[in-house]
PDB file of C-alpha atoms and ligand atoms in Angstrom:
ATOM      1  CA  MET R   1     -19.801   8.939 -37.184  1.00 46.00           C
ATOM      2  CA  SER R   2     -19.301   6.048 -34.744  1.00 58.00           C
ATOM      3  CA  ASN R   3     -16.125   4.546 -33.475  1.00 78.00           C
ATOM      4  CA  LEU R   4     -17.593   1.235 -32.501  1.00 87.00           C
ATOM      5  CA  PRO R   5     -15.185  -1.344 -33.147  1.00 88.00           C
ATOM      6  CA  ASN R   6     -16.097  -3.990 -35.568  1.00 93.00           C
ATOM      7  CA  CYS R   7     -18.646  -7.117 -34.739  1.00 93.00           C
ATOM      8  CA  PRO R   8     -15.931  -9.568 -32.807  1.00 91.00           C
ATOM      9  CA  GLN R   9     -18.121 -12.542 -34.546  1.00 93.00           C
ATOM     10  CA  CYS R  10     -18.680 -11.531 -38.188  1.00 97.00           C
ATOM     11  CA  ASN R  11     -16.352  -8.473 -38.619  1.00 95.00           C
ATOM     12  CA  SER R  12     -19.341  -6.285 -39.313  1.00 96.00           C
ATOM     13  CA  ALA R  13     -18.877  -2.700 -39.455  1.00 94.00           C
ATOM     14  CA  TYR R  14     -22.250  -2.333 -38.666  1.00 95.00           C
ATOM     15  CA  THR R  15     -22.789  -2.820 -35.085  1.00 94.00           C
ATOM     16  CA  TYR R  16     -24.656  -0.372 -33.213  1.00 94.00           C
ATOM     17  CA  GLU R  17     -24.463   0.811 -29.265  1.00 92.00           C
ATOM     18  CA  ASP R  18     -27.546  -0.086 -26.699  1.00 91.00           C
ATOM     19  CA  GLY R  19     -27.163   1.089 -23.297  1.00 88.00           C
ATOM     20  CA  ASP R  20     -24.350  -1.068 -22.407  1.00 85.00           C
ATOM     21  CA  PHE R  21     -24.146  -3.418 -25.232  1.00 90.00           C
ATOM     22  CA  LEU R  22     -22.730  -3.302 -28.074  1.00 92.00           C
ATOM     23  CA  ILE R  23     -25.129  -5.453 -30.870  1.00 95.00           C
ATOM     24  CA  CYS R  24     -24.779  -6.886 -34.731  1.00 96.00           C
ATOM     25  CA  PRO R  25     -27.712  -6.547 -36.655  1.00 96.00           C
ATOM     26  CA  GLU R  26     -26.065  -9.085 -39.174  1.00 96.00           C
ATOM     27  CA  CYS R  27     -25.327 -11.465 -36.832  1.00 97.00           C
ATOM     28  CA  ALA R  28     -27.723 -10.358 -33.643  1.00 95.00           C
ATOM     29  CA  TYR R  29     -24.284 -11.066 -31.670  1.00 94.00           C
ATOM     30  CA  GLU R  30     -24.449  -8.991 -28.110  1.00 93.00           C
ATOM     31  CA  TRP R  31     -21.059  -8.175 -26.189  1.00 89.00           C
ATOM     32  CA  THR R  32     -19.805  -5.041 -23.671  1.00 85.00           C
ATOM     33  CA  MET R  33     -17.025  -3.099 -24.688  1.00 73.00           C
ATOM     34  CA  HIS R  34     -16.590  -3.613 -20.546  1.00 64.00           C
ATOM     35  CA  GLN R  35     -15.835  -8.166 -21.182  1.00 57.00           C
ATOM     36  CA  VAL R  36     -13.200  -6.403 -23.623  1.00 54.00           C
ATOM     37  CA  ALA R  37     -11.213  -3.988 -21.695  1.00 52.00           C
ATOM     38  CA  GLU R  38     -11.235  -6.488 -18.644  1.00 51.00           C
ATOM     39  CA  ASN R  39      -8.826  -9.397 -21.079  1.00 46.00           C
ATOM     40  CA  ASP R  40      -6.215  -6.637 -21.297  1.00 57.00           C
ATOM     41  CA  ASP R  41      -3.298  -6.689 -19.707  1.00 70.00           C
ATOM     42  CA  LEU R  42      -2.252  -3.447 -17.196  1.00 83.00           C
ATOM     43  CA  ILE R  43       0.348  -1.734 -19.063  1.00 88.00           C
ATOM     44  CA  VAL R  44       1.739  -0.075 -16.712  1.00 93.00           C
ATOM     45  CA  LYS R  45       5.779   1.347 -16.595  1.00 95.00           C
ATOM     46  CA  ASP R  46       7.727   3.701 -14.796  1.00 97.00           C
ATOM     47  CA  ALA R  47       9.476   7.031 -15.964  1.00 97.00           C
ATOM     48  CA  ASN R  48      12.521   5.071 -17.274  1.00 96.00           C
ATOM     49  CA  GLY R  49      10.152   3.043 -19.642  1.00 96.00           C
ATOM     50  CA  ASN R  50      10.409  -0.674 -17.568  1.00 95.00           C
ATOM     51  CA  LEU R  51       7.575  -2.494 -16.574  1.00 94.00           C
ATOM     52  CA  LEU R  52       6.401  -2.013 -13.123  1.00 94.00           C
ATOM     53  CA  ALA R  53       3.798  -4.793 -11.838  1.00 93.00           C
ATOM     54  CA  ASP R  54       1.670  -4.797  -8.660  1.00 93.00           C
ATOM     55  CA  GLY R  55       3.945  -5.912  -5.346  1.00 95.00           C
ATOM     56  CA  ASN R  56       6.905  -4.551  -6.940  1.00 96.00           C
ATOM     57  CA  SER R  57       9.036  -1.182  -4.991  1.00 97.00           C
ATOM     58  CA  VAL R  58       9.281   1.867  -6.830  1.00 97.00           C
ATOM     59  CA  SER R  59      10.544   5.543  -5.281  1.00 97.00           C
ATOM     60  CA  VAL R  60       9.243   8.537  -6.585  1.00 97.00           C
ATOM     61  CA  ILE R  61      10.967  10.867  -8.643  1.00 98.00           C
ATOM     62  CA  LYS R  62      10.340  14.891  -7.753  1.00 96.00           C
ATOM     63  CA  ASP R  63       8.461  16.462  -5.357  1.00 96.00           C
ATOM     64  CA  LEU R  64       4.890  15.463  -5.928  1.00 94.00           C
ATOM     65  CA  LYS R  65       1.522  16.992  -4.759  1.00 90.00           C
ATOM     66  CA  VAL R  66      -0.490  15.412  -2.067  1.00 87.00           C
ATOM     67  CA  LYS R  67      -4.368  16.564  -2.608  1.00 81.00           C
ATOM     68  CA  GLY R  68      -5.574  17.202   1.310  1.00 82.00           C
ATOM     69  CA  SER R  69      -1.945  17.399   2.603  1.00 84.00           C
ATOM     70  CA  SER R  70      -0.042  20.666   2.740  1.00 87.00           C
ATOM     71  CA  THR R  71       3.461  18.394   2.631  1.00 89.00           C
ATOM     72  CA  PRO R  72       4.947  17.153  -0.274  1.00 92.00           C
ATOM     73  CA  LEU R  73       5.233  13.762  -1.425  1.00 94.00           C
ATOM     74  CA  LYS R  74       9.483  14.437  -1.880  1.00 95.00           C
ATOM     75  CA  GLN R  75      11.632  13.330  -4.235  1.00 97.00           C
ATOM     76  CA  GLY R  76      13.214  10.494  -3.236  1.00 97.00           C
ATOM     77  CA  THR R  77      10.520   8.535  -0.985  1.00 96.00           C
ATOM     78  CA  LYS R  78      10.084   4.812  -1.386  1.00 96.00           C
ATOM     79  CA  VAL R  79       7.065   2.864  -2.492  1.00 96.00           C
ATOM     80  CA  LYS R  80       6.741  -0.400  -1.067  1.00 95.00           C
ATOM     81  CA  ASN R  81       3.808  -3.158  -2.756  1.00 96.00           C
ATOM     82  CA  ILE R  82       2.140  -1.606  -5.195  1.00 96.00           C
ATOM     83  CA  ARG R  83      -0.677  -2.251  -6.858  1.00 94.00           C
ATOM     84  CA  LEU R  84      -1.372  -1.181 -10.874  1.00 92.00           C
ATOM     85  CA  VAL R  85      -4.386  -0.210 -10.638  1.00 91.00           C
ATOM     86  CA  ALA R  86      -6.653   1.427 -14.331  1.00 87.00           C
ATOM     87  CA  GLY R  87      -6.379   5.038 -14.939  1.00 86.00           C
ATOM     88  CA  ASP R  88      -4.389   8.513 -15.188  1.00 86.00           C
ATOM     89  CA  HIS R  89      -2.382   7.239 -11.761  1.00 92.00           C
ATOM     90  CA  ASN R  90      -2.260   3.863 -12.365  1.00 94.00           C
ATOM     91  CA  ILE R  91      -0.471   3.264  -9.663  1.00 95.00           C
ATOM     92  CA  ASP R  92      -2.432   2.036  -6.080  1.00 95.00           C
ATOM     93  CA  CYS R  93       0.137   2.216  -3.040  1.00 96.00           C
ATOM     94  CA  LYS R  94       0.460   3.192   0.844  1.00 95.00           C
ATOM     95  CA  ILE R  95       2.440   5.427   2.003  1.00 93.00           C
ATOM     96  CA  ASP R  96       3.571   6.086   4.698  1.00 88.00           C
ATOM     97  CA  GLY R  97       1.853   9.162   6.477  1.00 86.00           C
ATOM     98  CA  PHE R  98       0.482   9.859   3.907  1.00 89.00           C
ATOM     99  CA  GLY R  99      -2.258   6.573   3.695  1.00 91.00           C
ATOM    100  CA  SER R 100      -2.864   5.012   0.574  1.00 93.00           C
ATOM    101  CA  MET R 101      -3.372   7.188  -2.739  1.00 93.00           C
ATOM    102  CA  LYS R 102      -2.941   6.709  -6.268  1.00 94.00           C
ATOM    103  CA  LEU R 103       0.378   8.049  -8.175  1.00 95.00           C
ATOM    104  CA  LYS R 104       1.165   8.148 -11.935  1.00 96.00           C
ATOM    105  CA  SER R 105       2.948   5.791 -13.116  1.00 96.00           C
ATOM    106  CA  GLU R 106       5.896   8.370 -15.014  1.00 96.00           C
ATOM    107  CA  PHE R 107       7.034   9.969 -11.466  1.00 97.00           C
ATOM    108  CA  VAL R 108       7.836   6.977  -9.725  1.00 98.00           C
ATOM    109  CA  LYS R 109      10.606   5.018 -10.921  1.00 98.00           C
ATOM    110  CA  LYS R 110      10.940   0.836 -10.429  1.00 97.00           C
ATOM    111  CA  LEU R 111      13.811   0.235  -7.123  1.00 96.00           C
ATOM    112  CA  SER R 112      15.395  -3.555  -8.391  1.00 79.00           C
TER     113      SER R 112
HETATM  114 ZN1   ZN J   1     -22.172  -9.995 -36.247  1.00 59.34          ZN
END
């Protein structure tokens, strides 16, 4: 059984997938899952449940292993000018000594 969403046009439950498209057989409406996802605002929260936004500064709340580096990212490291992205590691940032990397929002807290 499929978990496809109902048709946004006529609310039919008989939608089916064709490649990247979802198609409604009843009203012939076509759309993509991607379209729907893009309209959602990213909601990213730090370890304390505070909402994060692009450009915020955060600090790391625990030592984190970094892929490809023998030095861990130390607890208390400040990260400036974060960028929110979709996915498991939802913060894109640049850290001195590490360069560009991605962090999980649950391991940082927002700095005011
Ligand atoms: Zn429809």
